[in-house]
PDB file of C-alpha atoms in Angstrom:
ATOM      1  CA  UNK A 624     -57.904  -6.931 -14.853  1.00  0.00           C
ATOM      2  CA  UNK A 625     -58.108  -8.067 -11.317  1.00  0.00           C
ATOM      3  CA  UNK A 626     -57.088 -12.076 -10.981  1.00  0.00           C
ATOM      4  CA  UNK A 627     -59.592 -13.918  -8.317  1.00  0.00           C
ATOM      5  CA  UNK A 628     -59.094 -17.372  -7.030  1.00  0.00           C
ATOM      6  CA  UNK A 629     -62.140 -20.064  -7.611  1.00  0.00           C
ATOM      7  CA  UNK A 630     -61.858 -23.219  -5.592  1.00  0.00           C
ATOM      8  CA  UNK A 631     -64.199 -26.089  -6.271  1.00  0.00           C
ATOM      9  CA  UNK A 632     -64.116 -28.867  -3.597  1.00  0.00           C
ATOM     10  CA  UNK A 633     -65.145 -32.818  -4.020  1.00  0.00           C
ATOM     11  CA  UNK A 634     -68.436 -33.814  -3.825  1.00  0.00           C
ATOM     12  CA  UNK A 635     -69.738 -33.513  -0.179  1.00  0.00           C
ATOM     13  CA  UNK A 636     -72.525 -36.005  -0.360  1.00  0.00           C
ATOM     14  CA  UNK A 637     -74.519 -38.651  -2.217  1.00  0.00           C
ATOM     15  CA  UNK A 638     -76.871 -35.867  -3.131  1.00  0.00           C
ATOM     16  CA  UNK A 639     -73.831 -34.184  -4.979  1.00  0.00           C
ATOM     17  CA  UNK A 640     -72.755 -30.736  -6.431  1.00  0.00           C
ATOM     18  CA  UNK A 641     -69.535 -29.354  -5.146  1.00  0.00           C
ATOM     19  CA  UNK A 642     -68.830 -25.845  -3.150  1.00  0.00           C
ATOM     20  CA  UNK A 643     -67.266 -23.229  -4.569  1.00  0.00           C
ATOM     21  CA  UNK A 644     -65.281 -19.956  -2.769  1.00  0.00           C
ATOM     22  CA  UNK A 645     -64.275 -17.180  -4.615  1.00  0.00           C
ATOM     23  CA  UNK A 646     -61.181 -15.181  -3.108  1.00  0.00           C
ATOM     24  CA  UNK A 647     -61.950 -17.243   0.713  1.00  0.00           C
ATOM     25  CA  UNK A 648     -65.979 -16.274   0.073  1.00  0.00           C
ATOM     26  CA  UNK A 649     -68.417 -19.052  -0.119  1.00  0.00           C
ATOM     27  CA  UNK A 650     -70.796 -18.560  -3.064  1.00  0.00           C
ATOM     28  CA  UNK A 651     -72.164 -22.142  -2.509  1.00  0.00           C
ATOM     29  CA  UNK A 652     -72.705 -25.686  -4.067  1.00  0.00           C
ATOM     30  CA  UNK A 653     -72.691 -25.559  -7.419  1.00  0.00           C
ATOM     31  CA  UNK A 654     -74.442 -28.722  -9.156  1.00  0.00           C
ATOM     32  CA  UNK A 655     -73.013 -28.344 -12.597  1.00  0.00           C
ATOM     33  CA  UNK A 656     -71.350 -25.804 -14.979  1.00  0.00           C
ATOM     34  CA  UNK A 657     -74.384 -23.305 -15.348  1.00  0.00           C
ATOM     35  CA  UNK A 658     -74.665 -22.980 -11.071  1.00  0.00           C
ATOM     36  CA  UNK A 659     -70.836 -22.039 -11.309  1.00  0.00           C
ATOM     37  CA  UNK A 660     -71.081 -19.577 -13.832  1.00  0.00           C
ATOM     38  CA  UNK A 661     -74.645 -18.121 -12.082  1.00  0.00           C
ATOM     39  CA  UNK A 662     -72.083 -18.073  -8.869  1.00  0.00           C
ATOM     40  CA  UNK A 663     -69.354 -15.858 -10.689  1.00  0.00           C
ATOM     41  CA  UNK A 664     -71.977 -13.917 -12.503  1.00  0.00           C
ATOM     42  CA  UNK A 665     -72.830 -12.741  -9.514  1.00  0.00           C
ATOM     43  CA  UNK A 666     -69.750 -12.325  -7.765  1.00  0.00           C
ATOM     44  CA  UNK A 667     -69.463  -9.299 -10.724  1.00  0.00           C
ATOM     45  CA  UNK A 668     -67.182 -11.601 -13.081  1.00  0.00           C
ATOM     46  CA  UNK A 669     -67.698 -11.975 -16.541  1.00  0.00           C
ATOM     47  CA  UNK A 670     -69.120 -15.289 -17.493  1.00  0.00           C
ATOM     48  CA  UNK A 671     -68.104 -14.560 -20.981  1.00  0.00           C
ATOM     49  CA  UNK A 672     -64.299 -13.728 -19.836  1.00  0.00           C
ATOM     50  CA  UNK A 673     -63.556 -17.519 -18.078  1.00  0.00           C
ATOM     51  CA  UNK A 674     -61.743 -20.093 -19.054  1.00  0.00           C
ATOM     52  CA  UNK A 675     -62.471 -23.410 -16.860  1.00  0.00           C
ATOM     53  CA  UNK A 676     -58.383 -24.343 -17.367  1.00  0.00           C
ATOM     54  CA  UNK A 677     -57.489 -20.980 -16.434  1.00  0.00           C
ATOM     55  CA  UNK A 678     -55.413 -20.605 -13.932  1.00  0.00           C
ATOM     56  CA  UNK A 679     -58.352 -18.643 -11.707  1.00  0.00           C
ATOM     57  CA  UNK A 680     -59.491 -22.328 -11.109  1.00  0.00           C
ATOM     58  CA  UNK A 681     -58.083 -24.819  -8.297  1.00  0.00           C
ATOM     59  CA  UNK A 682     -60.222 -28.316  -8.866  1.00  0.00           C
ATOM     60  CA  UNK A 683     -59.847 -30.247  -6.161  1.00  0.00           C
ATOM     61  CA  UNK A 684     -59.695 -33.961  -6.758  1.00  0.00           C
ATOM     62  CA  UNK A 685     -61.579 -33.897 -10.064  1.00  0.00           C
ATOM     63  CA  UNK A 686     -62.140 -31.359 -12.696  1.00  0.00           C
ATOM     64  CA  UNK A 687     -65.013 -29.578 -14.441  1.00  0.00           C
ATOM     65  CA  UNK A 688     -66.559 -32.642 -15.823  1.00  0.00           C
ATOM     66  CA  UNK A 689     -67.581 -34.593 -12.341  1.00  0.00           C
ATOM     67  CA  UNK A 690     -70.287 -33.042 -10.239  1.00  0.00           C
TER      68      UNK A 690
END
């Protein structure tokens, strides 16, 4: 199985959401859980094969929960 590397950056602005890059590619601001998952969907991963504590992940400054 080929490993990938998701960052998900801070908030950039009052209106909120957070971008996300998969392997250096931005797929976008994601503005909860669902928009992430829609991202890697269709970056051809599995939604059903990720784990948000997986290593795949880098959270920057604040994890899954804060959007």
């Amino acid at each position: 199985m080929e490993r990938h590397r998701v960052v998900v950056y801070p908030p950039p602005s009052e209106g909120g959401g957070r971008r996300v890059c998969l392997d250096c590619q931005d797929l976008g601001i994601a503005y909860d859980l669902r928009d992430l998952m829609e991202f890697l969907r269709r970056a051809g991963i599995d939604p059903d094969s990720i784990y948000l504590d997986d290593e795949l992940f880098d959270w920057r400054s604040a994890g899954p929960t804060i959007w």
